[in-house]
Amino acid sequence: MKLPSLSVPYPFIVWSILFLLIKPEIIYSQGYPHLVDYQVRFAAISCKGKQYIGIRSFRNQDQDYRLSVDPNTLETYVIKSTDCKIIEVSNIQKIVNFSGSTYAKSFQHVRDHEYALQDAGIDYAFPKERGINLTIDLCPSHKPLDKVIFESLFSAFRGIESSLPIAISLSGKWILNHEADLQWLINLKNKGLLTITWINHTYNHRVNKDPLDHNFLLAAGTHVNTEILDNEMLMLKKGIVPSVFFRFPGLVSSNEIMEEVLGFGLIPIGSDAWLAKGQHAQDGSIVLIHANGNEEVGVQDFIQLLNSEQKNIRNKRWILHDLHEGVEY
């Protein structure tokens, strides 16, 4: 696949690519391989002087844990239950520190845009500086990871940013077929080269040839509960903490299924710049590209975008935004 070159010195690119292609020391994240009793459970959690909202509970090797959200930063954490004070609630709306938080405002923003068949949810962030929110989808595929995307990012931002914030949407079937590629990404995160927000992109990511209103999660026989929770469990077993964000396969949803996803405490993220579909990135755009080997046009367009912004990148006038910061209100 022939890709456009970046306007940076040739040795600069060669060094960056060779650095990434060298087999890295394997750095394994803490996983929960014996995870059981995974449940949707909302709770107000007080832990070491900080307040969180619990959204899941599970056990691993006789220890109880809570997957929890900071309601203001939207960062997620796995917290050991014995370290915290936990007050169970039947509905997330009943948690005192939910009301008025960034978390609650994100729910309302989604509800204001939940009626579109495609690209409902949060699809445009509002940064204080120029740049984009980069989201990379990994739908099921037998092709290898498009590492050139990440290599190009490191080449473009070398010496500018020490850790690049990106969001990666993971599907369970991709994880199961790409153990080495997944570990490659985790290693980059653990080495501090990437700050990754891991987005739930469903377990199966079903797709058929029917019209959109009967496709993806809207296809007959789809169980949303399984698609969401099985994927979260798989991520946790691999040492990945799922974020509070969710991306619909194909960006396709309905009002009913949107409410169902919100009921899991998740915030759907769309995109206003799916590059392979000819949509152009603007400042603050939530850019979507696929790195699963099936979207050559999107990869080329993204590298061309980096090329066009190279001068601004060098002058620190065009940056990658963290998705958490982008949705603050």
GROMACS .gro file of C-alpha atoms in nm:
model
  329
    1MET     CA    1   0.000   0.000   0.000
    2LYS     CA    2   0.155   0.328  -0.110
    3LEU     CA    3   0.103   0.606   0.140
    4PRO     CA    4   0.181   0.978   0.114
    5SER     CA    5   0.499   1.082   0.291
    6LEU     CA    6   0.515   1.332   0.575
    7SER     CA    7   0.704   1.656   0.529
    8VAL     CA    8   0.968   1.579   0.791
    9PRO     CA    9   1.335   1.482   0.740
   10TYR     CA   10   1.381   1.133   0.596
   11PRO     CA   11   1.619   1.010   0.872
   12PHE     CA   12   1.364   1.137   1.124
   13ILE     CA   13   1.093   0.908   0.983
   14VAL     CA   14   1.329   0.611   0.943
   15TRP     CA   15   1.443   0.643   1.306
   16SER     CA   16   1.086   0.658   1.435
   17ILE     CA   17   0.967   0.360   1.231
   18LEU     CA   18   1.268   0.145   1.316
   19PHE     CA   19   1.218   0.228   1.684
   20LEU     CA   20   0.861   0.100   1.671
   21LEU     CA   21   0.936  -0.208   1.462
   22ILE     CA   22   1.200  -0.334   1.705
   23LYS     CA   23   1.039  -0.603   1.918
   24PRO     CA   24   0.963  -0.426   2.248
   25GLU     CA   25   1.011  -0.568   2.591
   26ILE     CA   26   0.677  -0.718   2.686
   27ILE     CA   27   0.513  -0.520   2.965
   28TYR     CA   28   0.199  -0.692   3.086
   29SER     CA   29  -0.082  -0.495   3.245
   30GLN     CA   30  -0.262  -0.626   3.550
   31GLY     CA   31  -0.551  -0.832   3.428
   32TYR     CA   32  -0.839  -1.009   3.596
   33PRO     CA   33  -0.821  -1.351   3.426
   34HIS     CA   34  -1.050  -1.520   3.680
   35LEU     CA   35  -1.323  -1.257   3.662
   36VAL     CA   36  -1.668  -1.384   3.765
   37ASP     CA   37  -2.006  -1.248   3.875
   38TYR     CA   38  -1.988  -0.943   3.649
   39GLN     CA   39  -2.291  -0.720   3.708
   40VAL     CA   40  -2.430  -0.376   3.632
   41ARG     CA   41  -2.446  -0.216   3.978
   42PHE     CA   42  -2.465   0.156   4.046
   43ALA     CA   43  -2.325   0.293   4.367
   44ALA     CA   44  -2.190   0.606   4.533
   45ILE     CA   45  -1.831   0.526   4.625
   46SER     CA   46  -1.602   0.713   4.863
   47CYS     CA   47  -1.243   0.599   4.845
   48LYS     CA   48  -0.935   0.765   4.995
   49GLY     CA   49  -1.102   1.105   5.004
   50LYS     CA   50  -1.235   1.093   4.647
   51GLN     CA   51  -1.588   1.036   4.520
   52TYR     CA   52  -1.669   0.796   4.238
   53ILE     CA   53  -1.974   0.644   4.073
   54GLY     CA   54  -1.968   0.267   4.059
   55ILE     CA   55  -2.116   0.116   3.743
   56ARG     CA   56  -2.006  -0.252   3.760
   57SER     CA   57  -1.911  -0.508   4.021
   58PHE     CA   58  -1.713  -0.830   3.983
   59ARG     CA   59  -1.500  -1.082   4.167
   60ASN     CA   60  -1.151  -1.206   4.085
   61GLN     CA   61  -0.968  -1.459   4.301
   62ASP     CA   62  -1.196  -1.400   4.602
   63GLN     CA   63  -1.158  -1.021   4.586
   64ASP     CA   64  -1.450  -0.786   4.513
   65TYR     CA   65  -1.398  -0.496   4.271
   66ARG     CA   66  -1.594  -0.201   4.132
   67LEU     CA   67  -1.550  -0.047   3.790
   68SER     CA   68  -1.596   0.319   3.877
   69VAL     CA   69  -1.616   0.660   3.709
   70ASP     CA   70  -1.491   0.998   3.825
   71PRO     CA   71  -1.807   1.201   3.748
   72ASN     CA   72  -1.610   1.516   3.661
   73THR     CA   73  -1.314   1.384   3.460
   74LEU     CA   74  -1.496   1.073   3.325
   75GLU     CA   75  -1.184   0.865   3.392
   76THR     CA   76  -1.255   0.504   3.491
   77TYR     CA   77  -1.084   0.298   3.759
   78VAL     CA   78  -1.100  -0.052   3.901
   79ILE     CA   79  -1.131  -0.013   4.278
   80LYS     CA   80  -1.106  -0.287   4.540
   81SER     CA   81  -1.433  -0.285   4.732
   82THR     CA   82  -1.273  -0.337   5.071
   83ASP     CA   83  -1.086  -0.006   5.034
   84CYS     CA   84  -1.401   0.204   4.999
   85LYS     CA   85  -1.735   0.305   5.145
   86ILE     CA   86  -2.005   0.193   4.903
   87ILE     CA   87  -2.370   0.298   4.899
   88GLU     CA   88  -2.577   0.096   4.652
   89VAL     CA   89  -2.850   0.270   4.450
   90SER     CA   90  -3.110   0.136   4.207
   91ASN     CA   91  -3.060   0.415   3.954
   92ILE     CA   92  -2.756   0.623   3.863
   93GLN     CA   93  -2.971   0.939   3.883
   94LYS     CA   94  -3.006   0.883   4.259
   95ILE     CA   95  -2.633   0.936   4.322
   96VAL     CA   96  -2.587   1.283   4.472
   97ASN     CA   97  -2.262   1.370   4.292
   98PHE     CA   98  -2.406   1.263   3.955
   99SER     CA   99  -2.635   1.564   3.920
  100GLY     CA  100  -2.458   1.864   3.770
  101SER     CA  101  -2.144   1.666   3.687
  102THR     CA  102  -1.976   1.631   3.348
  103TYR     CA  103  -2.109   1.275   3.350
  104ALA     CA  104  -2.472   1.394   3.385
  105LYS     CA  105  -2.427   1.669   3.127
  106SER     CA  106  -2.291   1.414   2.880
  107PHE     CA  107  -2.606   1.205   2.926
  108GLN     CA  108  -2.819   1.509   2.846
  109HIS     CA  109  -2.611   1.595   2.540
  110VAL     CA  110  -2.660   1.243   2.408
  111ARG     CA  111  -3.035   1.261   2.468
  112ASP     CA  112  -3.049   1.585   2.272
  113HIS     CA  113  -2.904   1.400   1.970
  114GLU     CA  114  -3.033   1.044   2.008
  115TYR     CA  115  -3.291   1.034   1.731
  116ALA     CA  116  -3.055   1.015   1.433
  117LEU     CA  117  -3.024   0.671   1.274
  118GLN     CA  118  -2.651   0.721   1.217
  119ASP     CA  119  -2.398   0.918   1.420
  120ALA     CA  120  -2.616   0.992   1.721
  121GLY     CA  121  -2.448   1.070   2.053
  122ILE     CA  122  -2.155   1.303   2.111
  123ASP     CA  123  -1.997   1.370   1.772
  124TYR     CA  124  -1.821   1.701   1.816
  125ALA     CA  125  -1.598   1.818   2.100
  126PHE     CA  126  -1.509   2.179   2.173
  127PRO     CA  127  -1.139   2.218   2.251
  128LYS     CA  128  -0.973   2.537   2.363
  129GLU     CA  129  -0.692   2.485   2.113
  130ARG     CA  130  -0.664   2.377   1.750
  131GLY     CA  131  -0.650   2.006   1.675
  132ILE     CA  132  -0.863   1.692   1.676
  133ASN     CA  133  -0.988   1.410   1.897
  134LEU     CA  134  -0.853   1.097   1.727
  135THR     CA  135  -1.061   0.779   1.754
  136ILE     CA  136  -0.939   0.456   1.596
  137ASP     CA  137  -1.184   0.169   1.551
  138LEU     CA  138  -1.082  -0.197   1.557
  139CYS     CA  139  -1.373  -0.392   1.413
  140PRO     CA  140  -1.340  -0.770   1.355
  141SER     CA  141  -1.088  -0.840   1.079
  142HIS     CA  142  -0.840  -1.110   0.983
  143LYS     CA  143  -0.594  -0.848   0.858
  144PRO     CA  144  -0.310  -0.719   1.080
  145LEU     CA  145  -0.317  -0.389   1.266
  146ASP     CA  146  -0.233  -0.085   1.050
  147LYS     CA  147   0.077   0.008   1.252
  148VAL     CA  148   0.164   0.278   0.997
  149ILE     CA  149  -0.100   0.499   1.162
  150PHE     CA  150   0.085   0.493   1.492
  151GLU     CA  151   0.429   0.514   1.331
  152SER     CA  152   0.317   0.824   1.140
  153LEU     CA  153   0.184   0.981   1.459
  154PHE     CA  154   0.514   0.931   1.637
  155SER     CA  155   0.705   1.071   1.342
  156ALA     CA  156   0.483   1.379   1.324
  157PHE     CA  157   0.487   1.457   1.698
  158ARG     CA  158   0.840   1.347   1.792
  159GLY     CA  159   0.993   1.610   2.016
  160ILE     CA  160   0.656   1.785   2.052
  161GLU     CA  161   0.452   1.554   2.277
  162SER     CA  162   0.589   1.282   2.504
  163SER     CA  163   0.260   1.089   2.519
  164LEU     CA  164  -0.006   1.112   2.249
  165PRO     CA  165  -0.374   1.093   2.357
  166ILE     CA  166  -0.590   0.873   2.135
  167ALA     CA  167  -0.908   0.669   2.176
  168ILE     CA  168  -0.928   0.310   2.050
  169SER     CA  169  -1.263   0.136   2.001
  170LEU     CA  170  -1.219  -0.236   2.066
  171SER     CA  171  -1.448  -0.515   1.948
  172GLY     CA  172  -1.422  -0.850   2.122
  173LYS     CA  173  -1.378  -1.052   1.803
  174TRP     CA  174  -1.083  -0.829   1.705
  175ILE     CA  175  -0.922  -0.882   2.046
  176LEU     CA  176  -0.952  -1.260   2.021
  177ASN     CA  177  -0.789  -1.271   1.675
  178HIS     CA  178  -0.512  -1.016   1.738
  179GLU     CA  179  -0.343  -1.096   2.069
  180ALA     CA  180   0.002  -0.981   1.949
  181ASP     CA  181  -0.131  -0.657   1.799
  182LEU     CA  182  -0.325  -0.581   2.117
  183GLN     CA  183  -0.015  -0.639   2.328
  184TRP     CA  184   0.181  -0.410   2.095
  185LEU     CA  185  -0.068  -0.131   2.170
  186ILE     CA  186  -0.066  -0.203   2.543
  187ASN     CA  187   0.314  -0.187   2.541
  188LEU     CA  188   0.307   0.157   2.378
  189LYS     CA  189   0.066   0.272   2.648
  190ASN     CA  190   0.271   0.122   2.930
  191LYS     CA  191   0.591   0.278   2.796
  192GLY     CA  192   0.417   0.618   2.812
  193LEU     CA  193   0.418   0.676   2.437
  194LEU     CA  194   0.039   0.669   2.409
  195THR     CA  195  -0.239   0.774   2.645
  196ILE     CA  196  -0.519   0.543   2.534
  197THR     CA  197  -0.888   0.573   2.609
  198TRP     CA  198  -1.032   0.226   2.548
  199ILE     CA  199  -1.386   0.241   2.404
  200ASN     CA  200  -1.635  -0.047   2.406
  201HIS     CA  201  -1.722  -0.130   2.043
  202THR     CA  202  -1.932  -0.441   2.123
  203TYR     CA  203  -1.825  -0.803   2.141
  204ASN     CA  204  -1.942  -0.938   1.803
  205HIS     CA  205  -1.985  -0.619   1.596
  206ARG     CA  206  -2.243  -0.793   1.378
  207VAL     CA  207  -2.299  -0.659   1.027
  208ASN     CA  208  -2.521  -0.779   0.744
  209LYS     CA  209  -2.644  -0.660   0.404
  210ASP     CA  210  -2.978  -0.526   0.530
  211PRO     CA  211  -3.071  -0.154   0.544
  212LEU     CA  212  -2.921   0.037   0.837
  213ASP     CA  213  -3.239   0.021   1.043
  214HIS     CA  214  -3.203  -0.360   1.049
  215ASN     CA  215  -2.826  -0.374   1.067
  216PHE     CA  216  -2.544  -0.374   1.324
  217LEU     CA  217  -2.696  -0.354   1.676
  218LEU     CA  218  -3.039  -0.306   1.518
  219ALA     CA  219  -3.022  -0.650   1.353
  220ALA     CA  220  -3.281  -0.904   1.465
  221GLY     CA  221  -3.165  -1.129   1.748
  222THR     CA  222  -2.899  -0.892   1.882
  223HIS     CA  223  -2.861  -0.893   2.261
  224VAL     CA  224  -2.723  -0.557   2.370
  225ASN     CA  225  -2.654  -0.685   2.722
  226THR     CA  226  -2.423  -0.954   2.585
  227GLU     CA  227  -2.255  -0.723   2.336
  228ILE     CA  228  -2.165  -0.469   2.602
  229LEU     CA  229  -2.088  -0.677   2.910
  230ASP     CA  230  -1.904  -0.963   2.737
  231ASN     CA  231  -1.676  -0.709   2.574
  232GLU     CA  232  -1.609  -0.530   2.902
  233MET     CA  233  -1.526  -0.860   3.072
  234LEU     CA  234  -1.286  -0.956   2.792
  235MET     CA  235  -1.113  -0.618   2.814
  236LEU     CA  236  -1.071  -0.648   3.191
  237LYS     CA  237  -0.933  -1.000   3.158
  238LYS     CA  238  -0.669  -0.859   2.922
  239GLY     CA  239  -0.572  -0.586   3.167
  240ILE     CA  240  -0.765  -0.309   2.990
  241VAL     CA  241  -0.988  -0.077   3.193
  242PRO     CA  242  -1.292   0.008   2.976
  243SER     CA  243  -1.369   0.378   2.953
  244VAL     CA  244  -1.714   0.520   3.010
  245PHE     CA  245  -1.747   0.573   2.633
  246PHE     CA  246  -1.925   0.349   2.383
  247ARG     CA  247  -1.918   0.345   2.005
  248PHE     CA  248  -2.201   0.193   1.804
  249PRO     CA  249  -2.091  -0.038   1.522
  250GLY     CA  250  -2.139   0.150   1.198
  251LEU     CA  251  -2.239   0.448   1.416
  252VAL     CA  252  -2.592   0.308   1.376
  253SER     CA  253  -2.847   0.334   1.658
  254SER     CA  254  -3.207   0.412   1.744
  255ASN     CA  255  -3.374   0.609   2.022
  256GLU     CA  256  -3.461   0.286   2.202
  257ILE     CA  257  -3.116   0.131   2.183
  258MET     CA  258  -2.952   0.462   2.275
  259GLU     CA  259  -3.153   0.467   2.598
  260GLU     CA  260  -3.054   0.106   2.658
  261VAL     CA  261  -2.684   0.195   2.629
  262LEU     CA  262  -2.728   0.495   2.860
  263GLY     CA  263  -2.886   0.252   3.104
  264PHE     CA  264  -2.548   0.081   3.133
  265GLY     CA  265  -2.395   0.415   3.237
  266LEU     CA  266  -2.214   0.452   2.904
  267ILE     CA  267  -2.173   0.763   2.685
  268PRO     CA  268  -2.204   0.700   2.309
  269ILE     CA  269  -1.940   0.871   2.096
  270GLY     CA  270  -2.003   0.942   1.729
  271SER     CA  271  -1.786   1.122   1.474
  272ASP     CA  272  -1.820   1.432   1.260
  273ALA     CA  273  -1.514   1.336   1.052
  274TRP     CA  274  -1.519   0.975   0.930
  275LEU     CA  275  -1.234   1.033   0.687
  276ALA     CA  276  -1.298   0.734   0.459
  277LYS     CA  277  -1.647   0.868   0.391
  278GLY     CA  278  -1.508   1.199   0.267
  279GLN     CA  279  -1.584   1.395   0.583
  280HIS     CA  280  -1.321   1.658   0.660
  281ALA     CA  281  -1.168   1.722   1.000
  282GLN     CA  282  -1.221   2.063   1.158
  283ASP     CA  283  -1.078   2.196   1.482
  284GLY     CA  284  -1.241   1.997   1.759
  285SER     CA  285  -1.359   1.717   1.530
  286ILE     CA  286  -1.394   1.364   1.661
  287VAL     CA  287  -1.204   1.196   1.378
  288LEU     CA  288  -1.277   0.832   1.294
  289ILE     CA  289  -1.040   0.599   1.112
  290HIS     CA  290  -1.015   0.219   1.111
  291ALA     CA  291  -0.683   0.048   1.182
  292ASN     CA  292  -0.805  -0.308   1.120
  293GLY     CA  293  -0.661  -0.336   0.768
  294ASN     CA  294  -0.994  -0.274   0.594
  295GLU     CA  295  -0.986   0.102   0.536
  296GLU     CA  296  -0.692   0.198   0.314
  297VAL     CA  297  -0.857   0.526   0.209
  298GLY     CA  298  -0.908   0.636   0.569
  299VAL     CA  299  -0.546   0.558   0.656
  300GLN     CA  300  -0.419   0.753   0.355
  301ASP     CA  301  -0.646   1.047   0.434
  302PHE     CA  302  -0.528   1.058   0.794
  303ILE     CA  303  -0.161   1.058   0.700
  304GLN     CA  304  -0.238   1.331   0.448
  305LEU     CA  305  -0.406   1.528   0.728
  306LEU     CA  306  -0.091   1.497   0.938
  307ASN     CA  307   0.111   1.609   0.637
  308SER     CA  308  -0.106   1.917   0.584
  309GLU     CA  309  -0.076   2.019   0.950
  310GLN     CA  310   0.294   1.949   0.987
  311LYS     CA  311   0.396   2.313   1.024
  312ASN     CA  312   0.126   2.376   1.285
  313ILE     CA  313   0.228   2.059   1.470
  314ARG     CA  314   0.589   2.175   1.486
  315ASN     CA  315   0.473   2.516   1.613
  316LYS     CA  316   0.244   2.348   1.869
  317ARG     CA  317  -0.062   2.503   1.706
  318TRP     CA  318  -0.233   2.173   1.619
  319ILE     CA  319  -0.256   1.899   1.880
  320LEU     CA  320  -0.430   1.575   1.966
  321HIS     CA  321  -0.696   1.629   2.232
  322ASP     CA  322  -0.786   1.384   2.505
  323LEU     CA  323  -1.146   1.275   2.454
  324HIS     CA  324  -1.218   1.321   2.825
  325GLU     CA  325  -1.119   1.686   2.809
  326GLY     CA  326  -1.312   1.737   2.486
  327VAL     CA  327  -1.648   1.649   2.639
  328GLU     CA  328  -1.612   1.868   2.949
  329TYR     CA  329  -1.894   2.123   2.965
   0.00000   0.00000   0.00000
